Amino acid sequence: MSAPSMTLFHNTLSPFVRKVMVLLHETGQQDRVALQDCVLTPINPHTALNADNPLGKIPALRLADGSVIHDSRVILEYLDQQHVGNPLIPREGSARWRRLTLASMADGIMDASVTVRYELVLRAPEKHWDEWLDAQRDKIRRALAFLESDAIAELTSHFDVAAISVACALGYIDLRHPDLDWRTANPQLANWYFEVSQRPSMVATMPKP
């Protein structure tokens, strides 16, 4: 077995990192990537990460030539063009834009979920902005309602970039915000998530707090 040719700045609890890990497993590329643990918050940067990635974002992927690409969407696009199987991101046409839009919605759910987590954990309770927290939770609820009513058939049809992104978003909600009780309002989404959670790629990347 050859040595990994790429390095992923990695945190198992990040839903954005998990998206990349799931795609690596789905495309059989996990052995090509070494993992570098990187625990950070907006007020706790990582020096090695910032050297080549001044925004300090994870995931970030150092390629074989030493260059670094970051943002999970960019990394997914790159990795999806490095394997010989069917693409997980449609290359062209209306399907490409629809699947990327659904993936972007999942990213928005993650963004709102992570920022709520930061607000609750990093700020003193007396400084919590309750109206802002409620607005972020409402974003999550609206997006999940849309996926339930308008996208469940599409998610069921292919485990691609859209489905991977939604599954990782739901996994993060379960991890950090079980109080949202999203399954009650979205039973079809809940049934779909139960099924895809059994995939080897999802089991292998299950966050362990």
PDB file of C-alpha atoms in Angstrom:
ATOM      1  CA  MET A   1       0.000   0.000   0.000  1.00  0.00           C
ATOM      2  CA  SER A   2       1.398   3.379  -0.970  1.00  0.00           C
ATOM      3  CA  ALA A   3       1.729   6.206   1.516  1.00  0.00           C
ATOM      4  CA  PRO A   4      -1.031   8.832   1.565  1.00  0.00           C
ATOM      5  CA  SER A   5      -0.399  11.601  -0.930  1.00  0.00           C
ATOM      6  CA  MET A   6      -2.670  14.200   0.685  1.00  0.00           C
ATOM      7  CA  THR A   7      -3.290  15.500   4.211  1.00  0.00           C
ATOM      8  CA  LEU A   8      -6.685  16.531   5.556  1.00  0.00           C
ATOM      9  CA  PHE A   9      -6.892  18.980   8.468  1.00  0.00           C
ATOM     10  CA  HIS A  10      -9.498  17.081  10.372  1.00  0.00           C
ATOM     11  CA  ASN A  11     -11.863  17.208  13.342  1.00  0.00           C
ATOM     12  CA  THR A  12     -14.208  14.260  13.735  1.00  0.00           C
ATOM     13  CA  LEU A  13     -16.896  16.468  15.306  1.00  0.00           C
ATOM     14  CA  SER A  14     -17.106  18.868  12.340  1.00  0.00           C
ATOM     15  CA  PRO A  15     -20.005  18.089   9.978  1.00  0.00           C
ATOM     16  CA  PHE A  16     -18.068  19.784   7.176  1.00  0.00           C
ATOM     17  CA  VAL A  17     -15.115  17.466   7.724  1.00  0.00           C
ATOM     18  CA  ARG A  18     -17.458  14.500   7.917  1.00  0.00           C
ATOM     19  CA  LYS A  19     -18.800  15.273   4.429  1.00  0.00           C
ATOM     20  CA  VAL A  20     -15.300  14.919   3.044  1.00  0.00           C
ATOM     21  CA  MET A  21     -14.662  11.713   4.981  1.00  0.00           C
ATOM     22  CA  VAL A  22     -17.914  10.171   3.748  1.00  0.00           C
ATOM     23  CA  LEU A  23     -17.051  10.984   0.149  1.00  0.00           C
ATOM     24  CA  LEU A  24     -13.580   9.493   0.610  1.00  0.00           C
ATOM     25  CA  HIS A  25     -15.149   6.252   1.839  1.00  0.00           C
ATOM     26  CA  GLU A  26     -17.826   6.217  -0.855  1.00  0.00           C
ATOM     27  CA  THR A  27     -15.195   6.612  -3.584  1.00  0.00           C
ATOM     28  CA  GLY A  28     -12.565   4.327  -2.048  1.00  0.00           C
ATOM     29  CA  GLN A  29     -10.018   7.100  -1.569  1.00  0.00           C
ATOM     30  CA  GLN A  30      -9.608   7.093   2.214  1.00  0.00           C
ATOM     31  CA  ASP A  31      -6.134   5.515   2.047  1.00  0.00           C
ATOM     32  CA  ARG A  32      -4.897   8.385  -0.124  1.00  0.00           C
ATOM     33  CA  VAL A  33      -5.400  10.908   2.680  1.00  0.00           C
ATOM     34  CA  ALA A  34      -3.560  11.249   5.983  1.00  0.00           C
ATOM     35  CA  LEU A  35      -5.501  12.897   8.792  1.00  0.00           C
ATOM     36  CA  GLN A  36      -4.097  15.742  10.857  1.00  0.00           C
ATOM     37  CA  ASP A  37      -6.193  16.436  13.925  1.00  0.00           C
ATOM     38  CA  CYS A  38      -7.098  20.075  14.218  1.00  0.00           C
ATOM     39  CA  VAL A  39      -9.303  21.251  17.088  1.00  0.00           C
ATOM     40  CA  LEU A  40     -10.154  24.916  16.902  1.00  0.00           C
ATOM     41  CA  THR A  41     -12.841  27.507  17.572  1.00  0.00           C
ATOM     42  CA  PRO A  42     -13.255  31.083  16.303  1.00  0.00           C
ATOM     43  CA  ILE A  43     -11.176  32.239  19.277  1.00  0.00           C
ATOM     44  CA  ASN A  44      -8.677  29.376  19.264  1.00  0.00           C
ATOM     45  CA  PRO A  45      -6.810  29.270  15.940  1.00  0.00           C
ATOM     46  CA  HIS A  46      -4.442  26.544  14.784  1.00  0.00           C
ATOM     47  CA  THR A  47      -0.988  27.817  13.792  1.00  0.00           C
ATOM     48  CA  ALA A  48      -0.117  25.048  11.342  1.00  0.00           C
ATOM     49  CA  LEU A  49      -3.494  25.384   9.665  1.00  0.00           C
ATOM     50  CA  ASN A  50      -3.227  29.161   9.325  1.00  0.00           C
ATOM     51  CA  ALA A  51       0.173  28.976   7.631  1.00  0.00           C
ATOM     52  CA  ASP A  52      -1.296  27.856   4.313  1.00  0.00           C
ATOM     53  CA  ASN A  53      -4.930  28.653   4.996  1.00  0.00           C
ATOM     54  CA  PRO A  54      -5.131  32.196   6.423  1.00  0.00           C
ATOM     55  CA  LEU A  55      -8.872  31.953   7.115  1.00  0.00           C
ATOM     56  CA  GLY A  56      -8.150  29.025   9.410  1.00  0.00           C
ATOM     57  CA  LYS A  57     -10.991  26.961   7.964  1.00  0.00           C
ATOM     58  CA  ILE A  58     -11.467  23.231   8.240  1.00  0.00           C
ATOM     59  CA  PRO A  59     -11.618  21.021   6.393  1.00  0.00           C
ATOM     60  CA  ALA A  60      -8.499  21.964   4.459  1.00  0.00           C
ATOM     61  CA  LEU A  61      -6.686  19.566   2.160  1.00  0.00           C
ATOM     62  CA  ARG A  62      -2.968  19.700   1.448  1.00  0.00           C
ATOM     63  CA  LEU A  63      -2.368  18.206  -1.989  1.00  0.00           C
ATOM     64  CA  ALA A  64       0.642  16.200  -3.112  1.00  0.00           C
ATOM     65  CA  ASP A  65       2.286  19.318  -4.546  1.00  0.00           C
ATOM     66  CA  GLY A  66       2.033  21.092  -1.172  1.00  0.00           C
ATOM     67  CA  SER A  67      -0.759  23.470  -2.142  1.00  0.00           C
ATOM     68  CA  VAL A  68      -3.798  23.722   0.126  1.00  0.00           C
ATOM     69  CA  ILE A  69      -7.454  23.896  -0.859  1.00  0.00           C
ATOM     70  CA  HIS A  70     -10.179  24.616   1.646  1.00  0.00           C
ATOM     71  CA  ASP A  71     -13.925  24.805   2.120  1.00  0.00           C
ATOM     72  CA  SER A  72     -15.673  21.464   2.060  1.00  0.00           C
ATOM     73  CA  ARG A  73     -17.452  22.253  -1.215  1.00  0.00           C
ATOM     74  CA  VAL A  74     -14.167  22.855  -3.027  1.00  0.00           C
ATOM     75  CA  ILE A  75     -12.589  19.750  -1.519  1.00  0.00           C
ATOM     76  CA  LEU A  76     -15.574  17.586  -2.469  1.00  0.00           C
ATOM     77  CA  GLU A  77     -15.416  18.864  -6.053  1.00  0.00           C
ATOM     78  CA  TYR A  78     -11.686  18.130  -6.210  1.00  0.00           C
ATOM     79  CA  LEU A  79     -11.920  14.627  -4.740  1.00  0.00           C
ATOM     80  CA  ASP A  80     -14.904  13.712  -6.899  1.00  0.00           C
ATOM     81  CA  GLN A  81     -12.688  14.193  -9.931  1.00  0.00           C
ATOM     82  CA  GLN A  82      -9.931  11.944  -8.574  1.00  0.00           C
ATOM     83  CA  HIS A  83     -11.702   8.573  -8.803  1.00  0.00           C
ATOM     84  CA  VAL A  84     -12.887   6.373 -11.651  1.00  0.00           C
ATOM     85  CA  GLY A  85     -16.412   5.582 -10.427  1.00  0.00           C
ATOM     86  CA  ASN A  86     -19.621   7.423 -11.147  1.00  0.00           C
ATOM     87  CA  PRO A  87     -19.367  11.069 -10.087  1.00  0.00           C
ATOM     88  CA  LEU A  88     -21.111  12.074  -6.886  1.00  0.00           C
ATOM     89  CA  ILE A  89     -21.431  15.626  -8.195  1.00  0.00           C
ATOM     90  CA  PRO A  90     -23.136  15.813 -11.611  1.00  0.00           C
ATOM     91  CA  ARG A  91     -20.750  17.315 -14.110  1.00  0.00           C
ATOM     92  CA  GLU A  92     -23.260  19.408 -16.045  1.00  0.00           C
ATOM     93  CA  GLY A  93     -26.875  20.280 -16.710  1.00  0.00           C
ATOM     94  CA  SER A  94     -29.800  21.012 -14.421  1.00  0.00           C
ATOM     95  CA  ALA A  95     -29.000  18.026 -12.202  1.00  0.00           C
ATOM     96  CA  ARG A  96     -25.673  19.604 -11.254  1.00  0.00           C
ATOM     97  CA  TRP A  97     -27.257  22.854 -10.075  1.00  0.00           C
ATOM     98  CA  ARG A  98     -30.105  21.138  -8.261  1.00  0.00           C
ATOM     99  CA  ARG A  99     -27.839  18.756  -6.349  1.00  0.00           C
ATOM    100  CA  LEU A 100     -25.394  21.521  -5.487  1.00  0.00           C
ATOM    101  CA  THR A 101     -28.287  23.711  -4.296  1.00  0.00           C
ATOM    102  CA  LEU A 102     -29.534  20.945  -1.994  1.00  0.00           C
ATOM    103  CA  ALA A 103     -25.972  20.466  -0.743  1.00  0.00           C
ATOM    104  CA  SER A 104     -25.735  24.207  -0.121  1.00  0.00           C
ATOM    105  CA  MET A 105     -28.963  24.062   1.891  1.00  0.00           C
ATOM    106  CA  ALA A 106     -27.438  21.328   4.009  1.00  0.00           C
ATOM    107  CA  ASP A 107     -24.357  23.503   4.489  1.00  0.00           C
ATOM    108  CA  GLY A 108     -26.654  26.286   5.685  1.00  0.00           C
ATOM    109  CA  ILE A 109     -28.169  23.922   8.236  1.00  0.00           C
ATOM    110  CA  MET A 110     -24.663  23.090   9.416  1.00  0.00           C
ATOM    111  CA  ASP A 111     -23.673  26.762   9.575  1.00  0.00           C
ATOM    112  CA  ALA A 112     -26.692  27.610  11.723  1.00  0.00           C
ATOM    113  CA  SER A 113     -26.167  24.553  13.930  1.00  0.00           C
ATOM    114  CA  VAL A 114     -22.485  25.293  14.499  1.00  0.00           C
ATOM    115  CA  THR A 115     -23.073  28.957  15.281  1.00  0.00           C
ATOM    116  CA  VAL A 116     -25.784  28.064  17.794  1.00  0.00           C
ATOM    117  CA  ARG A 117     -23.332  25.653  19.383  1.00  0.00           C
ATOM    118  CA  TYR A 118     -20.667  28.367  19.602  1.00  0.00           C
ATOM    119  CA  GLU A 119     -23.101  30.848  21.119  1.00  0.00           C
ATOM    120  CA  LEU A 120     -24.196  28.384  23.788  1.00  0.00           C
ATOM    121  CA  VAL A 121     -20.757  27.028  24.645  1.00  0.00           C
ATOM    122  CA  LEU A 122     -18.354  29.927  24.164  1.00  0.00           C
ATOM    123  CA  ARG A 123     -20.392  32.800  25.591  1.00  0.00           C
ATOM    124  CA  ALA A 124     -21.548  33.214  29.159  1.00  0.00           C
ATOM    125  CA  PRO A 125     -25.270  32.451  29.599  1.00  0.00           C
ATOM    126  CA  GLU A 126     -26.070  36.044  30.511  1.00  0.00           C
ATOM    127  CA  LYS A 127     -24.640  37.142  27.156  1.00  0.00           C
ATOM    128  CA  HIS A 128     -26.661  34.752  25.006  1.00  0.00           C
ATOM    129  CA  TRP A 129     -28.720  36.529  22.344  1.00  0.00           C
ATOM    130  CA  ASP A 130     -31.954  34.557  22.570  1.00  0.00           C
ATOM    131  CA  GLU A 131     -33.665  36.173  19.572  1.00  0.00           C
ATOM    132  CA  TRP A 132     -30.661  35.389  17.385  1.00  0.00           C
ATOM    133  CA  LEU A 133     -30.550  31.799  18.640  1.00  0.00           C
ATOM    134  CA  ASP A 134     -34.244  31.402  17.854  1.00  0.00           C
ATOM    135  CA  ALA A 135     -33.697  32.809  14.354  1.00  0.00           C
ATOM    136  CA  GLN A 136     -30.917  30.280  13.682  1.00  0.00           C
ATOM    137  CA  ARG A 137     -33.100  27.417  14.907  1.00  0.00           C
ATOM    138  CA  ASP A 138     -35.911  28.649  12.671  1.00  0.00           C
ATOM    139  CA  LYS A 139     -33.548  28.519   9.675  1.00  0.00           C
ATOM    140  CA  ILE A 140     -32.838  24.895  10.483  1.00  0.00           C
ATOM    141  CA  ARG A 141     -36.519  24.046  10.845  1.00  0.00           C
ATOM    142  CA  ARG A 142     -37.470  25.783   7.581  1.00  0.00           C
ATOM    143  CA  ALA A 143     -34.719  24.023   5.653  1.00  0.00           C
ATOM    144  CA  LEU A 144     -35.641  20.620   7.048  1.00  0.00           C
ATOM    145  CA  ALA A 145     -39.309  21.246   6.200  1.00  0.00           C
ATOM    146  CA  PHE A 146     -38.301  22.027   2.614  1.00  0.00           C
ATOM    147  CA  LEU A 147     -36.228  18.859   2.354  1.00  0.00           C
ATOM    148  CA  GLU A 148     -39.158  16.863   3.757  1.00  0.00           C
ATOM    149  CA  SER A 149     -41.713  18.288   1.338  1.00  0.00           C
ATOM    150  CA  ASP A 150     -39.707  19.021  -1.804  1.00  0.00           C
ATOM    151  CA  ALA A 151     -36.569  16.890  -1.905  1.00  0.00           C
ATOM    152  CA  ILE A 152     -37.130  13.548  -0.199  1.00  0.00           C
ATOM    153  CA  ALA A 153     -37.520  11.633  -3.475  1.00  0.00           C
ATOM    154  CA  GLU A 154     -34.288  13.135  -4.794  1.00  0.00           C
ATOM    155  CA  LEU A 155     -32.385  12.320  -1.630  1.00  0.00           C
ATOM    156  CA  THR A 156     -33.627   8.748  -1.789  1.00  0.00           C
ATOM    157  CA  SER A 157     -32.617   8.285  -5.419  1.00  0.00           C
ATOM    158  CA  HIS A 158     -28.842   8.792  -5.102  1.00  0.00           C
ATOM    159  CA  PHE A 159     -26.353   8.940  -2.251  1.00  0.00           C
ATOM    160  CA  ASP A 160     -24.424  11.769  -3.837  1.00  0.00           C
ATOM    161  CA  VAL A 161     -23.190  15.202  -2.776  1.00  0.00           C
ATOM    162  CA  ALA A 162     -26.696  16.337  -1.798  1.00  0.00           C
ATOM    163  CA  ALA A 163     -27.549  13.241   0.210  1.00  0.00           C
ATOM    164  CA  ILE A 164     -24.121  13.122   1.857  1.00  0.00           C
ATOM    165  CA  SER A 165     -24.425  16.763   2.903  1.00  0.00           C
ATOM    166  CA  VAL A 166     -27.946  16.390   4.295  1.00  0.00           C
ATOM    167  CA  ALA A 167     -27.026  13.205   6.165  1.00  0.00           C
ATOM    168  CA  CYS A 168     -24.027  14.897   7.788  1.00  0.00           C
ATOM    169  CA  ALA A 169     -26.141  17.914   8.731  1.00  0.00           C
ATOM    170  CA  LEU A 170     -28.707  15.683  10.421  1.00  0.00           C
ATOM    171  CA  GLY A 171     -25.967  13.781  12.205  1.00  0.00           C
ATOM    172  CA  TYR A 172     -24.607  17.016  13.616  1.00  0.00           C
ATOM    173  CA  ILE A 173     -28.052  18.093  14.827  1.00  0.00           C
ATOM    174  CA  ASP A 174     -28.376  14.776  16.638  1.00  0.00           C
ATOM    175  CA  LEU A 175     -24.926  15.264  18.156  1.00  0.00           C
ATOM    176  CA  ARG A 176     -25.248  18.860  19.320  1.00  0.00           C
ATOM    177  CA  HIS A 177     -28.954  19.795  19.276  1.00  0.00           C
ATOM    178  CA  PRO A 178     -31.107  16.777  20.163  1.00  0.00           C
ATOM    179  CA  ASP A 179     -33.582  19.212  21.721  1.00  0.00           C
ATOM    180  CA  LEU A 180     -34.690  20.259  18.225  1.00  0.00           C
ATOM    181  CA  ASP A 181     -36.577  16.941  17.907  1.00  0.00           C
ATOM    182  CA  TRP A 182     -36.479  17.254  14.115  1.00  0.00           C
ATOM    183  CA  ARG A 183     -37.835  13.758  13.442  1.00  0.00           C
ATOM    184  CA  THR A 184     -41.335  14.502  14.731  1.00  0.00           C
ATOM    185  CA  ALA A 185     -41.945  17.203  12.111  1.00  0.00           C
ATOM    186  CA  ASN A 186     -40.089  15.388   9.316  1.00  0.00           C
ATOM    187  CA  PRO A 187     -40.964  11.672   9.382  1.00  0.00           C
ATOM    188  CA  GLN A 188     -39.943  10.927   5.786  1.00  0.00           C
ATOM    189  CA  LEU A 189     -36.589  12.580   6.327  1.00  0.00           C
ATOM    190  CA  ALA A 190     -36.205  10.629   9.564  1.00  0.00           C
ATOM    191  CA  ASN A 191     -36.874   7.311   7.813  1.00  0.00           C
ATOM    192  CA  TRP A 192     -34.431   8.171   5.032  1.00  0.00           C
ATOM    193  CA  TYR A 193     -31.755   9.176   7.540  1.00  0.00           C
ATOM    194  CA  PHE A 194     -32.200   5.955   9.487  1.00  0.00           C
ATOM    195  CA  GLU A 195     -31.501   3.983   6.315  1.00  0.00           C
ATOM    196  CA  VAL A 196     -28.489   5.950   5.093  1.00  0.00           C
ATOM    197  CA  SER A 197     -26.987   5.965   8.582  1.00  0.00           C
ATOM    198  CA  GLN A 198     -26.352   2.247   8.092  1.00  0.00           C
ATOM    199  CA  ARG A 199     -24.067   2.817   5.120  1.00  0.00           C
ATOM    200  CA  PRO A 200     -20.457   1.800   5.872  1.00  0.00           C
ATOM    201  CA  SER A 201     -19.261   5.334   5.049  1.00  0.00           C
ATOM    202  CA  MET A 202     -21.632   6.841   7.607  1.00  0.00           C
ATOM    203  CA  VAL A 203     -20.839   4.262  10.273  1.00  0.00           C
ATOM    204  CA  ALA A 204     -17.084   4.728   9.795  1.00  0.00           C
ATOM    205  CA  THR A 205     -17.349   8.516  10.157  1.00  0.00           C
ATOM    206  CA  MET A 206     -19.748   8.639  13.098  1.00  0.00           C
ATOM    207  CA  PRO A 207     -18.556  11.469  15.369  1.00  0.00           C
ATOM    208  CA  LYS A 208     -17.342  10.361  18.773  1.00  0.00           C
ATOM    209  CA  PRO A 209     -17.596  13.219  21.296  1.00  0.00           C
TER     210      PRO A 209
END
